[in-house]
Amino acid sequence: MKRIGVWVAAIGLLLIVAAVLLAGPISGHDPVAQNLAHRLLPPGSEGHLLGTDDKGRDVLARTLYGGRISLLVGFVAATAAAVVGIALGLLAGYYGGWWDRIISGLADIWIAFPFLVLAVATLAVVGGTVPVLIVLLTFGAWVTPTRVTRGLARRLRDADHVQAAIGLGASDGRILRRHVLPAVLPANLIVWTLTVGTLILIEGGLSFLGLGVRPPTPSWGNMLSDGRGYLELAWWATAAPGAALTLTVLLTNLLGDALRDSLDIKLRDR
């Protein structure tokens, strides 16, 4: 059942990724093209499967193209945070000493710092471009993989096979590559999966507040913001991006939970 959960969540995410990559052929519309003569058309209208918004733009096209922004920011920022976090965690956990004190101290300070305040202030000054969002969210997500990797590396450093490799004269680089890094990757894969969903949700929230990518470029967050004034007249303008955002985050969390159960030897052997 656990493996079935992994496959269901993974296939669901792959279908979403495929849909946003094929947004043009699927929707057949320009996501920013306005047509006031076709504004607020309901779902099922001719040529507009999910209807149109207050400016006559196709909701399906904007939802699919908007998913590109949200998924790009979430996946890239989570991956960058994982790379940074694993590198810092290996330094802190394997070498210990002042490496551990500095990195652990920075992680503790960053956890206590209100990240969203920094994000809002930065975006208000610099503007919500995709590169800025990725850098900000990377800074917001590096702590968890760092702490997870540090804890695992500390335990592995004292393991018999690692001590044997040290006794045989293996270099630190070889030990880290052959014995430590492969052992910390499964746990970080779970962290990465859960981080993707969290960052997609944060990006959606920032865009909803007007601090993400600027209109007319669509993202799920700014689509929700644009459509909130027409909930009674055109509920579909917010329902489509809201459902896409909710489903994507749900699937990433389900995948993370399923991977955690599948990769946990103690749970798997019960």
XYZ file of C-alpha atoms in Angstrom:
270
model
C 0.000 0.000 0.000
C 2.858 2.380 0.770
C 4.419 1.821 -2.638
C 1.016 2.365 -4.243
C 0.802 5.719 -2.457
C 4.216 6.707 -3.817
C 3.225 5.826 -7.362
C -0.172 7.523 -7.190
C 1.310 10.776 -5.868
C 4.258 10.659 -8.277
C 2.047 10.002 -11.311
C -0.319 12.781 -10.245
C 2.571 15.252 -10.017
C 3.972 14.119 -13.353
C 0.584 14.701 -14.976
C 0.447 18.225 -13.536
C 3.983 18.953 -14.748
C 3.143 17.573 -18.209
C -0.026 19.691 -18.356
C 1.764 22.952 -17.547
C 4.569 22.168 -20.009
C 1.982 21.501 -22.741
C -0.121 24.518 -21.778
C -0.192 25.920 -25.315
C -1.473 22.816 -27.154
C -3.898 21.940 -24.344
C -5.521 25.361 -23.944
C -5.100 26.801 -27.423
C -5.138 30.354 -26.036
C -2.707 33.127 -25.176
C -2.812 33.521 -21.364
C -2.418 37.317 -21.514
C -4.607 38.078 -24.549
C -7.636 40.154 -23.511
C -11.056 40.093 -25.164
C -13.579 42.215 -23.303
C -16.381 40.930 -25.542
C -15.869 37.483 -23.967
C -15.387 38.541 -20.358
C -16.781 36.365 -17.528
C -17.898 33.522 -19.777
C -18.866 30.467 -17.704
C -17.100 27.099 -17.968
C -18.126 25.113 -21.022
C -18.495 28.162 -23.225
C -17.424 27.623 -26.807
C -13.644 27.699 -26.979
C -13.242 28.224 -23.224
C -13.415 24.989 -21.271
C -12.978 26.689 -17.869
C -14.514 30.028 -18.864
C -12.907 33.460 -18.928
C -11.980 36.073 -16.331
C -12.980 39.729 -15.983
C -10.716 40.735 -18.882
C -11.844 37.960 -21.202
C -8.692 35.888 -20.746
C -8.986 32.113 -20.931
C -8.924 30.661 -17.408
C -7.568 27.272 -18.494
C -4.655 28.873 -20.341
C -3.832 31.150 -17.417
C -4.059 28.283 -14.934
C -1.698 26.090 -16.952
C 0.772 28.862 -17.771
C 0.564 30.106 -14.175
C 1.538 26.637 -13.013
C 4.840 27.034 -14.819
C 5.794 29.925 -12.561
C 4.631 28.277 -9.345
C 6.238 24.908 -10.119
C 9.466 26.463 -11.402
C 9.915 28.546 -8.267
C 9.006 25.660 -5.954
C 11.151 22.990 -7.604
C 14.233 25.132 -8.251
C 14.239 26.808 -4.827
C 13.732 23.478 -3.028
C 16.540 21.876 -5.042
C 18.922 24.777 -4.400
C 18.072 24.710 -0.684
C 18.716 20.946 -0.594
C 22.133 21.316 -2.247
C 23.165 24.096 0.133
C 21.712 22.317 3.157
C 23.355 18.966 2.417
C 26.759 20.589 1.869
C 26.553 22.584 5.101
C 25.152 19.623 7.028
C 28.002 17.378 5.917
C 30.557 19.966 7.022
C 28.898 20.432 10.409
C 28.140 16.781 11.093
C 31.242 15.053 9.761
C 33.960 17.534 10.750
C 32.289 18.962 13.869
C 34.334 21.487 15.847
C 34.099 25.097 14.783
C 32.392 24.104 11.514
C 29.574 22.650 13.569
C 29.398 25.632 15.918
C 29.238 28.196 13.109
C 26.747 26.363 10.893
C 24.513 25.261 13.762
C 24.589 28.783 15.181
C 23.564 30.273 11.833
C 20.755 27.733 11.535
C 19.456 28.563 15.012
C 19.542 32.293 14.267
C 17.760 31.795 10.940
C 14.998 29.714 12.530
C 14.357 32.485 15.034
C 14.319 35.163 12.320
C 10.873 36.021 10.811
C 11.579 34.980 7.224
C 8.271 36.209 5.792
C 9.006 39.714 7.071
C 12.318 39.654 5.192
C 10.623 38.268 2.075
C 7.880 40.904 2.067
C 10.374 43.738 2.645
C 12.741 42.497 -0.055
C 10.025 41.951 -2.651
C 8.497 45.342 -1.901
C 11.836 47.011 -2.667
C 13.327 44.808 -5.392
C 10.180 43.521 -7.081
C 8.803 40.050 -7.542
C 10.788 38.555 -10.401
C 11.244 34.802 -10.688
C 15.010 34.874 -9.888
C 14.398 37.007 -6.794
C 11.658 34.639 -5.595
C 13.913 31.618 -6.096
C 16.800 33.186 -4.168
C 14.529 34.304 -1.327
C 12.814 30.938 -0.977
C 16.169 29.158 -1.117
C 17.307 31.256 1.837
C 14.088 30.369 3.601
C 14.414 26.602 3.144
C 18.089 25.695 3.664
C 17.863 25.099 7.424
C 15.850 21.864 7.432
C 18.125 19.847 5.088
C 21.122 21.238 6.959
C 19.898 20.028 10.334
C 18.739 16.653 8.985
C 22.070 16.046 7.228
C 24.082 17.190 10.260
C 22.338 14.722 12.572
C 22.782 11.812 10.187
C 26.420 12.679 9.433
C 27.290 12.835 13.133
C 25.981 9.308 13.629
C 27.632 7.977 10.481
C 30.998 9.443 11.439
C 31.138 7.029 14.384
C 29.808 4.030 12.437
C 32.079 0.983 12.187
C 32.399 1.001 8.403
C 33.334 4.713 8.360
C 35.899 4.222 11.136
C 37.292 1.260 9.211
C 37.638 3.410 6.075
C 39.427 6.073 8.112
C 41.751 3.427 9.547
C 42.595 2.193 6.058
C 43.644 5.708 5.079
C 40.675 6.717 2.908
C 40.462 10.452 2.264
C 37.635 12.527 3.716
C 36.323 13.232 0.226
C 36.118 9.542 -0.610
C 34.425 8.728 2.697
C 31.877 11.484 2.223
C 31.135 10.415 -1.362
C 31.043 6.662 -0.794
C 29.689 6.237 2.725
C 28.083 9.393 4.108
C 26.370 11.139 1.196
C 24.460 8.054 -0.070
C 23.192 7.447 3.466
C 21.823 10.980 3.932
C 20.140 11.290 0.520
C 16.962 9.265 1.270
C 16.031 11.450 4.229
C 16.801 14.574 2.212
C 14.640 13.311 -0.652
C 11.698 13.279 1.755
C 12.582 16.750 3.025
C 12.915 18.016 -0.553
C 9.506 16.666 -1.534
C 7.773 18.317 1.417
C 9.724 21.539 0.840
C 8.510 21.782 -2.753
C 4.884 21.887 -1.622
C 5.651 24.415 1.110
C 7.495 26.754 -1.246
C 4.768 26.543 -3.889
C 2.294 27.555 -1.207
C 4.504 30.431 -0.013
C 4.974 31.668 -3.586
C 1.217 31.560 -4.060
C 0.697 33.576 -0.892
C 3.258 36.210 -1.883
C 1.746 36.508 -5.360
C -1.724 36.785 -3.828
C -0.459 39.777 -1.842
C 0.896 41.359 -5.019
C 4.530 40.660 -4.127
C 5.157 37.828 -6.562
C 5.433 37.955 -10.340
C 3.749 41.016 -11.795
C 0.577 40.853 -13.888
C -0.237 40.176 -16.643
C 2.136 37.208 -16.203
C -0.084 34.595 -14.568
C 0.697 32.610 -11.445
C -1.740 30.764 -9.250
C -1.396 33.323 -6.487
C -2.092 36.445 -8.546
C -4.950 34.677 -10.331
C -6.580 34.106 -6.954
C -6.030 37.760 -6.110
C -7.472 38.976 -9.439
C -10.539 36.772 -9.184
C -11.507 37.417 -5.572
C -13.541 40.477 -6.551
C -15.719 38.365 -8.839
C -16.507 35.389 -6.604
C -20.270 35.815 -7.007
C -20.187 36.578 -10.726
C -17.342 34.321 -11.859
C -16.376 31.788 -9.195
C -14.481 29.753 -11.798
C -11.793 32.441 -12.104
C -10.560 31.534 -8.609
C -11.729 27.919 -8.453
C -9.378 26.739 -11.212
C -6.080 28.140 -9.855
C -7.162 27.387 -6.293
C -7.851 23.751 -7.157
C -4.556 23.460 -9.057
C -2.586 24.924 -6.146
C -4.353 22.763 -3.565
C -3.969 19.568 -5.581
C -0.275 20.166 -6.267
C 0.564 20.860 -2.632
C -1.540 17.896 -1.515
C 0.231 15.544 -3.923
C 3.696 16.721 -2.862
C 2.802 16.163 0.790
C 1.329 12.740 0.027
C 4.458 11.819 -1.909
C 6.669 12.957 0.965
C 4.649 10.975 3.510
C 4.619 7.889 1.294
C 8.374 8.115 0.687
C 8.991 8.536 4.404
C 7.069 5.361 5.148
C 8.670 3.433 2.274
C 12.231 4.482 3.120
C 11.881 3.969 6.870
C 13.298 0.499 7.492
C 11.697 0.138 10.918
C 8.226 0.922 9.594
C 8.748 -1.165 6.470
C 9.715 -4.258 8.424
C 6.666 -4.191 10.686
